[in-house]
Short mmCIF file of C-alpha atoms in Angstrom, two decimals:
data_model
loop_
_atom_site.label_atom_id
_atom_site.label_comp_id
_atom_site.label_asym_id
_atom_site.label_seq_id
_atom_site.Cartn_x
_atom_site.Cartn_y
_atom_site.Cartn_z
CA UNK P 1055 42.00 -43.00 -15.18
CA UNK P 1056 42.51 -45.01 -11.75
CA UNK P 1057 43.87 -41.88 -9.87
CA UNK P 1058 41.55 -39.45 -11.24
CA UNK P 1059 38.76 -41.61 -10.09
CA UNK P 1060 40.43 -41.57 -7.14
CA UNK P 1061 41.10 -38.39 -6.59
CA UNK P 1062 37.67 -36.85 -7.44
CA UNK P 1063 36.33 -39.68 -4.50
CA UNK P 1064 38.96 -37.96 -2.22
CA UNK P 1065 37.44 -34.55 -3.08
CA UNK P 1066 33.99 -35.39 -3.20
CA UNK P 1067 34.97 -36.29 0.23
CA UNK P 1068 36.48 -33.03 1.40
CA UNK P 1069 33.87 -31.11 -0.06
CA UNK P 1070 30.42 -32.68 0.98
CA UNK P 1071 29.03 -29.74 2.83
CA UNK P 1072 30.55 -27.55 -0.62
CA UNK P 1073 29.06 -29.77 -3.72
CA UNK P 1074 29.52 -27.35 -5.52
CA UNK P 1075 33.33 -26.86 -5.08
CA UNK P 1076 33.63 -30.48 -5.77
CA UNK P 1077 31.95 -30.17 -8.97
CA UNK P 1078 33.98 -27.63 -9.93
CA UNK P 1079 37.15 -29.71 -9.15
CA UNK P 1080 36.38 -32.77 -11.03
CA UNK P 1081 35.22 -31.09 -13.78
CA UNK P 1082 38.73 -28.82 -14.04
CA UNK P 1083 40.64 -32.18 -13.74
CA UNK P 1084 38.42 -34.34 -16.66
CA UNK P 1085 39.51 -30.87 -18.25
CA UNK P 1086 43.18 -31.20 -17.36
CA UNK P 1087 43.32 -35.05 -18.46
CA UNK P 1088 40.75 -35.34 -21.68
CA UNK P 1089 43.48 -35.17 -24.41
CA UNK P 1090 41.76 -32.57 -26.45
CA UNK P 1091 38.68 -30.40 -25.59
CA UNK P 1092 37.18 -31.85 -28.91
CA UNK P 1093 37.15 -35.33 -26.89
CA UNK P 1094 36.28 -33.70 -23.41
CA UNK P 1095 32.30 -32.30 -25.06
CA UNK P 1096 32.14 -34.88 -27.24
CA UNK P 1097 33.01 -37.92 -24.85
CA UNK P 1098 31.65 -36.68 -21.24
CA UNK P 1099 31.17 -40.01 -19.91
CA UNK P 1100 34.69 -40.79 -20.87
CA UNK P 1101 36.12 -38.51 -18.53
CA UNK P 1102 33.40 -37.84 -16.10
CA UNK P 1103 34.44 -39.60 -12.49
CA UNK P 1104 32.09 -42.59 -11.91
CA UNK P 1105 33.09 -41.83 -8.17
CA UNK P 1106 30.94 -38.87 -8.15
CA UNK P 1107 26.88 -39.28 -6.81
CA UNK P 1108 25.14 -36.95 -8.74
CA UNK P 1109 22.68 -37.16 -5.79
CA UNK P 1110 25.37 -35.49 -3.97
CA UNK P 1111 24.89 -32.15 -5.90
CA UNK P 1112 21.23 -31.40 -5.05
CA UNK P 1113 21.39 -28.91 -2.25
CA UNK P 1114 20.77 -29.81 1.23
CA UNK P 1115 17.81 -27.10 1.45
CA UNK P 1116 15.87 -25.24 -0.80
CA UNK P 1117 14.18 -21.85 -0.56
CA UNK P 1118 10.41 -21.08 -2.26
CA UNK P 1119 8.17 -18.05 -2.04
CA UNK P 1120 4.57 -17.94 -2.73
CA UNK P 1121 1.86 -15.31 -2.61
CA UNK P 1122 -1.61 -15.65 -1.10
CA UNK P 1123 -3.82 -14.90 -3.78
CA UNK P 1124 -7.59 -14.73 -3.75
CA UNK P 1125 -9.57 -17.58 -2.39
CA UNK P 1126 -6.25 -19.61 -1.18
CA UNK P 1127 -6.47 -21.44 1.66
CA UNK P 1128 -2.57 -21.84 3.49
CA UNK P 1129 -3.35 -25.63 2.89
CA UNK P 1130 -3.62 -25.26 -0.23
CA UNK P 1131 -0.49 -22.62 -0.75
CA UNK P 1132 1.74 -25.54 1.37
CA UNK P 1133 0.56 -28.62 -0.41
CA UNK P 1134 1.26 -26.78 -4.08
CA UNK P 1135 4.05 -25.93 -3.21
CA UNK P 1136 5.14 -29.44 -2.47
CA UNK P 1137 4.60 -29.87 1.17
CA UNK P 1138 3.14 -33.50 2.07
CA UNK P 1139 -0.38 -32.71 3.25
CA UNK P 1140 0.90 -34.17 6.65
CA UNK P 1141 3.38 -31.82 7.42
CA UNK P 1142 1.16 -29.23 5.55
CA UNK P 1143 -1.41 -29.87 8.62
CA UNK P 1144 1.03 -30.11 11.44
CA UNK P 1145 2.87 -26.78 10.43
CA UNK P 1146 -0.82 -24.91 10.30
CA UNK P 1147 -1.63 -26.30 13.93
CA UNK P 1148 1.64 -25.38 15.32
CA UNK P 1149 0.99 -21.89 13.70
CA UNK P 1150 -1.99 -21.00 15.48
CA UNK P 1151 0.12 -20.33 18.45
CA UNK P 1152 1.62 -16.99 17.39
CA UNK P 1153 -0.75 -16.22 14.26
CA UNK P 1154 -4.33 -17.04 13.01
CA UNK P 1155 -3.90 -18.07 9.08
CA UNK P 1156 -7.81 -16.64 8.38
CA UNK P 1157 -6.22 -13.43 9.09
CA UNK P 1158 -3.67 -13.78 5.99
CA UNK P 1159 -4.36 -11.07 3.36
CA UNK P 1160 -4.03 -11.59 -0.04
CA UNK P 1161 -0.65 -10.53 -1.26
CA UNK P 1162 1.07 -11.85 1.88
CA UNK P 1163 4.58 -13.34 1.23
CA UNK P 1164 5.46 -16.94 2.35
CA UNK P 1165 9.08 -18.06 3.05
CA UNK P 1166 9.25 -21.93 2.46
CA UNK P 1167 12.19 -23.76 3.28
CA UNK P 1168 12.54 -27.18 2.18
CA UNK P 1169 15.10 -30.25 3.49
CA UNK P 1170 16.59 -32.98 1.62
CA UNK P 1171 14.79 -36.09 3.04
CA UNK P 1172 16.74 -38.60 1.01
CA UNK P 1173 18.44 -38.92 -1.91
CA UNK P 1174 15.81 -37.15 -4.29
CA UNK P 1175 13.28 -35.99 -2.02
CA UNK P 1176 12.63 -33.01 -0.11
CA UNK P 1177 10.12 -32.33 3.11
CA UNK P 1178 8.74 -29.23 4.74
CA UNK P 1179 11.39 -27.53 7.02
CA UNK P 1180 10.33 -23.99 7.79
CA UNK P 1181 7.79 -21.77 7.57
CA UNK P 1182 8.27 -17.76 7.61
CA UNK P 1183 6.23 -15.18 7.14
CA UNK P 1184 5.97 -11.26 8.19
CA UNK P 1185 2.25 -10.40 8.84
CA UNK P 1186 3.79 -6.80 9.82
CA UNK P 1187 6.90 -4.93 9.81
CA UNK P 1188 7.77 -5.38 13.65
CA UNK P 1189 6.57 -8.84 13.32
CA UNK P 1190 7.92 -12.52 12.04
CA UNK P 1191 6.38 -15.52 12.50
CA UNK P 1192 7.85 -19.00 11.51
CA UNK P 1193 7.34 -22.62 12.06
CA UNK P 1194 10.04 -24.85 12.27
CA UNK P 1195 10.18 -28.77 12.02
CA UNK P 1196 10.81 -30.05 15.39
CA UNK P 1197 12.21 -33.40 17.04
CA UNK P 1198 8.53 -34.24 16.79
CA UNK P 1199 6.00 -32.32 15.00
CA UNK P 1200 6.92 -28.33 14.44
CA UNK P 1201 7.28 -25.38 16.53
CA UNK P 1202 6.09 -22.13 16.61
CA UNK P 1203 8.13 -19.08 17.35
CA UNK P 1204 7.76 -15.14 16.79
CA UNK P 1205 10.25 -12.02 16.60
CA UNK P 1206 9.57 -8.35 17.00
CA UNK P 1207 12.03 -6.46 15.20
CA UNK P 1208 12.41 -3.00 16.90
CA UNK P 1209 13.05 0.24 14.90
CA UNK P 1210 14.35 3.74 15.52
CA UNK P 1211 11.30 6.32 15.45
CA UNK P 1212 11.74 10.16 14.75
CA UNK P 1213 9.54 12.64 13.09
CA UNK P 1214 10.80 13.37 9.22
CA UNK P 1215 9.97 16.99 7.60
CA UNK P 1216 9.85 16.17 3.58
CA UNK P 1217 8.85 19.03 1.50
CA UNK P 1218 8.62 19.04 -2.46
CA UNK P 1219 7.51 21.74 -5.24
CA UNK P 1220 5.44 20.71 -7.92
CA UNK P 1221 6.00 20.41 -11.06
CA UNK P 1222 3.09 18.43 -12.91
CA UNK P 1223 0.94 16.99 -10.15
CA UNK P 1224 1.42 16.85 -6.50
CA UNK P 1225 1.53 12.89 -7.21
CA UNK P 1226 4.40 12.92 -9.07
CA UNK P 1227 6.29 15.44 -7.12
CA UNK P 1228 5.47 13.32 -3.61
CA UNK P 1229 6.93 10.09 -5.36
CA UNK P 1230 9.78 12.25 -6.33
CA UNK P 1231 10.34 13.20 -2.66
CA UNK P 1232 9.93 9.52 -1.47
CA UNK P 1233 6.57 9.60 -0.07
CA UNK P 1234 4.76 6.27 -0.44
CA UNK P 1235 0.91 6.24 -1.65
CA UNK P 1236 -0.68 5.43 1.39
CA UNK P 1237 0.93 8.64 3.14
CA UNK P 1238 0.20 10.70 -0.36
CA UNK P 1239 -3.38 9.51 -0.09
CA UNK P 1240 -3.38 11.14 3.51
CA UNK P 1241 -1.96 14.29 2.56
CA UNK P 1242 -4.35 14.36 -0.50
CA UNK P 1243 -7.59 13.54 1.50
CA UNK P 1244 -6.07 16.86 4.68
CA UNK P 1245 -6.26 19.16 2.10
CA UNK P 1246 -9.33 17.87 -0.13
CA UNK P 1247 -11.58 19.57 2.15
CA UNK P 1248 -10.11 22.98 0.59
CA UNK P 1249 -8.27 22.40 -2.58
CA UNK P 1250 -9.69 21.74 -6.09
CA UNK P 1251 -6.64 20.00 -7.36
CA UNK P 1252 -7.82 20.11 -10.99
CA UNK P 1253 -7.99 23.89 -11.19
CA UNK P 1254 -6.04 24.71 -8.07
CA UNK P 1255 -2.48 23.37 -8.02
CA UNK P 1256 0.11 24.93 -10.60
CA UNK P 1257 3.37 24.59 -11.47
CA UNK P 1258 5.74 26.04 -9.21
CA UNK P 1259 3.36 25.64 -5.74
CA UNK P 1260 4.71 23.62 -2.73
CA UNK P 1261 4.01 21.19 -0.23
CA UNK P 1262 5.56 20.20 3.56
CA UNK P 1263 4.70 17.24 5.62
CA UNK P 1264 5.49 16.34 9.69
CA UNK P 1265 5.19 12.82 10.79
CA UNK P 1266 6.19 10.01 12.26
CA UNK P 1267 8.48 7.54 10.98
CA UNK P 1268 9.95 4.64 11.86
CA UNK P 1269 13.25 3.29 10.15
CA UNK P 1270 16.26 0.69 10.27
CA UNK P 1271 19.83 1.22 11.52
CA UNK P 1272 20.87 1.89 7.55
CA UNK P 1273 18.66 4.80 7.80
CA UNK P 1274 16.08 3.86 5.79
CA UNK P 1275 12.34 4.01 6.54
CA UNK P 1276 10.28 1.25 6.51
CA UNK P 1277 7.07 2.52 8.23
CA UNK P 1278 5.25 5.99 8.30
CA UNK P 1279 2.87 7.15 10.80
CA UNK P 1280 0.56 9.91 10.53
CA UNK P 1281 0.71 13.34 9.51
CA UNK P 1282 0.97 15.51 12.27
CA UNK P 1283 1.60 18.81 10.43
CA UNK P 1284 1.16 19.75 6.79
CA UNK P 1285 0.70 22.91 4.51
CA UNK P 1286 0.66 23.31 0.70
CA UNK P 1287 1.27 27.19 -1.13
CA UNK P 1288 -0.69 27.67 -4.06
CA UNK P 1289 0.12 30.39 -5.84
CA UNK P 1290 1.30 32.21 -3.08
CA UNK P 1291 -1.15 31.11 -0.63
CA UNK P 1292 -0.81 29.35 2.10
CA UNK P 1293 -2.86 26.88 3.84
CA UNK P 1294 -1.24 24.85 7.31
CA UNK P 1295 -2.52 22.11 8.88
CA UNK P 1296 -1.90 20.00 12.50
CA UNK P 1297 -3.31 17.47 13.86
CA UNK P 1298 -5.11 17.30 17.38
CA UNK P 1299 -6.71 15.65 20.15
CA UNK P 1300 -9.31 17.22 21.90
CA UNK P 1301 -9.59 16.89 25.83
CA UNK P 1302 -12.66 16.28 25.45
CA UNK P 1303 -12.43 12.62 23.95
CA UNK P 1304 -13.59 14.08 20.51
CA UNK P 1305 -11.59 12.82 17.50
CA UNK P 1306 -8.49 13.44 16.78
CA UNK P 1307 -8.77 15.92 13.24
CA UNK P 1308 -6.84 18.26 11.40
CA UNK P 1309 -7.64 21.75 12.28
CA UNK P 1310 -6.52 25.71 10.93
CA UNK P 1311 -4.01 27.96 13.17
CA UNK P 1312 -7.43 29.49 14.46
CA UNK P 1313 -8.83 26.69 15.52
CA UNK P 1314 -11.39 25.22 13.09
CA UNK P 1315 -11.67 21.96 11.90
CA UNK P 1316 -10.91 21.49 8.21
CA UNK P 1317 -13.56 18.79 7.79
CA UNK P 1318 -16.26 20.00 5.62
CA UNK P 1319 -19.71 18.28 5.60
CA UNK P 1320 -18.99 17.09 1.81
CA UNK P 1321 -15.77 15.97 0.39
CA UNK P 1322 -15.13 18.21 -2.99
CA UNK P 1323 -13.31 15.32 -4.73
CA UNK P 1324 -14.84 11.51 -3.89
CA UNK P 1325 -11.95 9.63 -5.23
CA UNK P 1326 -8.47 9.79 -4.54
CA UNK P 1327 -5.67 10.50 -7.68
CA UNK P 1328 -8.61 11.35 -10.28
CA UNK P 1329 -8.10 13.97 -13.08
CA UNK P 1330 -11.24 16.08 -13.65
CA UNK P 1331 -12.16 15.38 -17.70
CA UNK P 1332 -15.11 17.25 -17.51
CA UNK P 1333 -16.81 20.19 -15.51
CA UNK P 1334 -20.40 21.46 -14.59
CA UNK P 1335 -22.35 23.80 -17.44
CA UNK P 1336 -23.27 23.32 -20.70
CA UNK P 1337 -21.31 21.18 -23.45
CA UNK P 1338 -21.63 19.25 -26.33
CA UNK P 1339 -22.55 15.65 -25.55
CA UNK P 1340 -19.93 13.02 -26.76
CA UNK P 1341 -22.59 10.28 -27.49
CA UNK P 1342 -25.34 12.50 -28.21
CA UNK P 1343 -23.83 15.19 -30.35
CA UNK P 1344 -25.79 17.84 -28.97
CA UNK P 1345 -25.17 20.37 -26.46
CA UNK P 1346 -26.81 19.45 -22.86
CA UNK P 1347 -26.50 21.25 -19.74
CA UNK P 1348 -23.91 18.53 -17.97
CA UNK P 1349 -25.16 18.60 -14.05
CA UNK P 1350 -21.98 17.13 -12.32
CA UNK P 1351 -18.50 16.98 -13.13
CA UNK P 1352 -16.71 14.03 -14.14
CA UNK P 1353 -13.00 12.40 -12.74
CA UNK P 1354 -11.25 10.07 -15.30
CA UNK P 1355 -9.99 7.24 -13.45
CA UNK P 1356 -9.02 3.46 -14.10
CA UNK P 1357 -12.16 0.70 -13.56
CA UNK P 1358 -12.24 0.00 -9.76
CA UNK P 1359 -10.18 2.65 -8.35
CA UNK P 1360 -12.43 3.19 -5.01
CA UNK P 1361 -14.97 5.36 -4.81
CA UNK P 1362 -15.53 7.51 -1.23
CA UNK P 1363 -19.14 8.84 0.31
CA UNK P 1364 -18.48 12.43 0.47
CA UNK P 1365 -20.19 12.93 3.48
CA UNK P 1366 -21.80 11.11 6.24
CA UNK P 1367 -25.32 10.43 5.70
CA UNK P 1368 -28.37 7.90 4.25
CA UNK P 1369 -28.16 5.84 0.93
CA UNK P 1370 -31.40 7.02 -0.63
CA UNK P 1371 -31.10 5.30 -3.98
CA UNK P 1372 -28.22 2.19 -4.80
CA UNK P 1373 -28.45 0.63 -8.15
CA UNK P 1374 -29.54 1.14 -12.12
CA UNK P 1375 -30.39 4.24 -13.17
CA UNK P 1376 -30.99 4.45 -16.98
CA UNK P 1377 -27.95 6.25 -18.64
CA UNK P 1378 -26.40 7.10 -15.07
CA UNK P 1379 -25.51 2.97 -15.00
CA UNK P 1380 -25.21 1.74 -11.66
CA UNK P 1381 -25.75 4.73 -9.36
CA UNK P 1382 -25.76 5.75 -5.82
CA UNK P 1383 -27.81 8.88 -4.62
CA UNK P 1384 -26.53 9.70 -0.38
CA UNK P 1385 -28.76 11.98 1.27
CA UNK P 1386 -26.61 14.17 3.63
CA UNK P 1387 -28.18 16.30 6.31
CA UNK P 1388 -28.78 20.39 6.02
CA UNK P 1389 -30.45 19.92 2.28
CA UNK P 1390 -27.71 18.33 0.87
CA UNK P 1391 -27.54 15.09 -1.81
CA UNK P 1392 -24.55 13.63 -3.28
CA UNK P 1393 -24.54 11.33 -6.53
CA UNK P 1394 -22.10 8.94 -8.52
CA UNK P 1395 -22.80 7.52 -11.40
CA UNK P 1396 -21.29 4.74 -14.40
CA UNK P 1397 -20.21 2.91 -11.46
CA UNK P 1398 -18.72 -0.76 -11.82
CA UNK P 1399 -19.41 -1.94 -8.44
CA UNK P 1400 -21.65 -0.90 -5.58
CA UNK P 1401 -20.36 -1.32 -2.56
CA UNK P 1402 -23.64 -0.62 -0.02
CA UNK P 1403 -27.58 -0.92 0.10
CA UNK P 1404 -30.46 1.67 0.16
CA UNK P 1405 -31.14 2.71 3.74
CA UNK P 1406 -27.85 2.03 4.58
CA UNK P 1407 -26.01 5.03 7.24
CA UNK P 1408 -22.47 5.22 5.70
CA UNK P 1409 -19.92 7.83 7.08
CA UNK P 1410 -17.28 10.27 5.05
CA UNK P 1411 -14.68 8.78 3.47
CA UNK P 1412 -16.26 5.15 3.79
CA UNK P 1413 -15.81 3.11 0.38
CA UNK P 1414 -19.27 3.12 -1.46
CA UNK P 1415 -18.32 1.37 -4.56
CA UNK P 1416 -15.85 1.31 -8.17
CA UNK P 1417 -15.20 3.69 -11.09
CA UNK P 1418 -16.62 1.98 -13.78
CA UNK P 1419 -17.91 2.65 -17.40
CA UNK P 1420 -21.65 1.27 -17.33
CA UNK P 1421 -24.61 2.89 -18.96
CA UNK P 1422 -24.25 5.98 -21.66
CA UNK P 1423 -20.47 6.48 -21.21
CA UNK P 1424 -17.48 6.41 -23.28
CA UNK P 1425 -15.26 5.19 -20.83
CA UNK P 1426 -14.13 4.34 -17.07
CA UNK P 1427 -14.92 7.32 -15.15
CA UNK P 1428 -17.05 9.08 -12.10
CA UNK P 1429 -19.62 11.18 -12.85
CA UNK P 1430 -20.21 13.59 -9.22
CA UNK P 1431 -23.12 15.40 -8.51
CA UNK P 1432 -23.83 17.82 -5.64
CA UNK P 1433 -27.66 18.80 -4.72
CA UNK P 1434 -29.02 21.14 -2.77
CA UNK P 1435 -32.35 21.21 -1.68
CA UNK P 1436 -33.17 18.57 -4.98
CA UNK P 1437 -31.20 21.13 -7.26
CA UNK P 1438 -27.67 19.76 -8.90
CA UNK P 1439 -25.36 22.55 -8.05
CA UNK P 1440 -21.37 23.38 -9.40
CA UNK P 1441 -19.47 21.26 -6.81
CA UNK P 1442 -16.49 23.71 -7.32
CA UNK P 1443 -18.79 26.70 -6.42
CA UNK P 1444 -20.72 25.46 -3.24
CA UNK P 1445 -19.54 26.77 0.55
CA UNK P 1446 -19.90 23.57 2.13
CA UNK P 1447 -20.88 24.28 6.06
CA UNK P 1448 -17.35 23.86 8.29
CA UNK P 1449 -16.76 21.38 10.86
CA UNK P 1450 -16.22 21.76 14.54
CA UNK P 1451 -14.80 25.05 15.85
CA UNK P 1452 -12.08 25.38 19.26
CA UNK P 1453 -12.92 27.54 21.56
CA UNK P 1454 -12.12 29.21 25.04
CA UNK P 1455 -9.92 26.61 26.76
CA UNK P 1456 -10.04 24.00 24.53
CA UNK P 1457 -8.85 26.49 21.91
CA UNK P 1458 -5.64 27.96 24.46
CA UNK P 1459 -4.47 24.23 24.86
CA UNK P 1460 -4.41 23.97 20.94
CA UNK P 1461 -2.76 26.88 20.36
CA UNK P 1462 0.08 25.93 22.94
CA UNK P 1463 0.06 22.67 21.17
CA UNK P 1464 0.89 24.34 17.69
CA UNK P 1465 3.59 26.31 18.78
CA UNK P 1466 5.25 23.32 20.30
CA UNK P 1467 5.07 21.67 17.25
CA UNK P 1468 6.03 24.89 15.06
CA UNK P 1469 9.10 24.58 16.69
CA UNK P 1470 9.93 21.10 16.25
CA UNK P 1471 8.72 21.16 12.99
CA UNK P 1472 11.77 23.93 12.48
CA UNK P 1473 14.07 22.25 14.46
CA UNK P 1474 14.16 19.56 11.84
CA UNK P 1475 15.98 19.46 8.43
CA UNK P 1476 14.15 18.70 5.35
CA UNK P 1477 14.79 15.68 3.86
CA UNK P 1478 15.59 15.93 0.15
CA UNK P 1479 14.35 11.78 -0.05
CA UNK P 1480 12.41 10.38 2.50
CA UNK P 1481 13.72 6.74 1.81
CA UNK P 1482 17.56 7.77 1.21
CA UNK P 1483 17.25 7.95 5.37
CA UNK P 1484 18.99 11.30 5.17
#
């Protein structure tokens, strides 16, 4: 028993920067000695080598992730985490030298990295966290206190071409192709202006994007940039897109091959990834039970998916409204009213100036409704109208010069946008 006492103290030895080899060793010679294996699980302490510090097995650091959720403070992430509230404070101060914790979002990823302090206790060593993805910031513990440092990661940056046919949504068939859903929302929101994608979009149509894209030296992407060309074919139609920057310090917008802008004073859809459940005319009420002429059109959607003005303009009315629930009416200018109703949330005030595409409240389910939905009404001149059938009045329009330096600038990018292969997945890095 002598020499394998012995000889598991000359291991642990060897192996103090490896515990876990030296575990492994003195366990495979109790093993090798123990007479049977009956006496080996039964017996442990008979065999086990006293020589070995169980201490000795922790691990000399230890790695923790946490989440900012709602209403966290980074004090309070550290110090539940384990850190003493000492080193909790002195790794926030050293912080504020390469990153402002108020700015953390919720979500945000921490890295914690903690030391062995002693034999069975463990201190704040590091602090990591990405509050981009060109940028890390950590915090390290220092000879005295902790220290701040940052890293920009740099990425290669190309324009990618992905194009798709759909199948059963244009969703589905843009996750097929890799897109993410902040660069599908973007593409969806281009061509909302134009395209009723509840009646519109069939099986068998198509869709191409240009943009920017920055990715890793694997060849995979890990940021997009925006769309600067797109079209979609619907049923043999089709409709192109680019993006441009007027000379004269106007905004940058999406515009036709001729030269007009494809904003339209009113957004036909006001919420993004909706499926239209029911349209404008007459129909049989499904709380009522009698047929009523049904003045809007309704998009199923889950409770607080975000809700979008449709236009720029004045929030006349923001609040209850009998069996319309919570309900927001937006005066727009030319004659034109907007209205959303069963809403869960509101999101702005009567009087308030809100512009297109600026969040206005929830999907929700309150007052006569059967469940979470939008209910979308267009008037005109104080007359609800079929959304689907109104020629809303066309943005801005190039012309002469302006219009010359466009055109030049979509046949440059015509040709790039040919001069690049199609990728078949956007994050294979193809």
């Amino acid at each position: 028993m002598a020499s394998l006492i012995g000889g598991a103290a000359l291991l642990q030895a060897r192996n103090k920067t490896d515990p876990a080899r030296a575990v492994e060793h003195a366990v495979a010679e109790a093993f090798r000695i123990a007479p049977t294996l009956e006496s080996f699980v039964t017996q442990p302490d008979s065999w086990w080598p006293d020589a070995l510090n169980t201490a000795d097995l922790l691990p000399a650091r230890v790695l923790k992730k946490v989440a900012v959720a709602p209403g966290d403070t980074l004090m309070q992430l550290l110090t539940d985490a384990g850190a003493e509230p000492g080193d909790s404070h002195a790794a926030i101060n050293a912080l504020h030298a390469k990153f402002n914790p108020r700015k953390l979002k919720v979500g945000q990823e921490i890295t914690l990295t903690f030391e062995r302090n002693d034999a069975d206790s463990y201190r704040l060593f590091e602090m990591a966290l990405s509050p981009s993805i060109e940028r890390e910031v950590s915090v390290v513990r220092a000879d005295e206190g902790f220290r701040a440092s940052e890293t920009i990661r740099e990425f290669n940056v190309d324009r990618a071409r992905v194009a798709g046919e759909i199948e059963d949504s244009l969703y589905n068939a843009g996750i097929n192709a890799g897109l993410s859903n902040s660069l599908l929302g973007e593409l969806i929101r281009i061509f909302s202006y134009d395209v009723d994608f509840q009646r519109e979009v069939q099986t068998g149509d198509r869709f191409e994007l240009f943009f920017d894209r920055h990715y890793d030296d694997q060849g995979k992407t890990v940021k997009t940039g925006r769309i600067v060309g797109a079209s979609m074919t619907l049923s043999g139609r089709e409709l192109r897109y680019y993006l441009y920057q007027p000379s004269d310090g106007g905004e940058a917008d999406y515009f036709t091959p001729t030269g007009s802008s494809v904003r339209k004073a009113l957004l036909r859809t006001p919420i993004d990834g909706a499926r239209l459940t029911s349209g404008f005319g007459m129909r049989r009420h499904p709380i009522l039970g009698f047929s009523l002429m049904h003045k809007g059109v309704d998009f199923g959607a889950a409770t607080g998916t975000p809700i979008q003005a449709a236009g720029d303009g004045v929030v006349e009315v923001a609040g209850w409204n009998g069996a319309y629930g919570q309900y927001v009416r937006i005066k727009h200018g030319n004659g034109y009213a907007t209205a959303y109703a069963h809403m869960s949330r509101l999101g702005v005030k009567s009087g308030q100036r809100v512009r297109q595409g600026q969040i206005i409240g929830a999907v929700g389910t309150t007052g006569r409704s059967t469940g979470p939905h939008l209910h979308y009404e267009v008037m005109v001149n104080g007359k609800q109208v079929n959304p689907a059938g109104v020629r809303f009045p066309s943005g801005r329009k190039l012309e002469g010069r302006e219009y010359e330096r466009f055109r030049k600038h979509v046949e440059g990018l015509d040709q790039e946008i040919r001069g690049t292969p199609v990728l078949a997945l956007l994050n294979r890095g193809e």
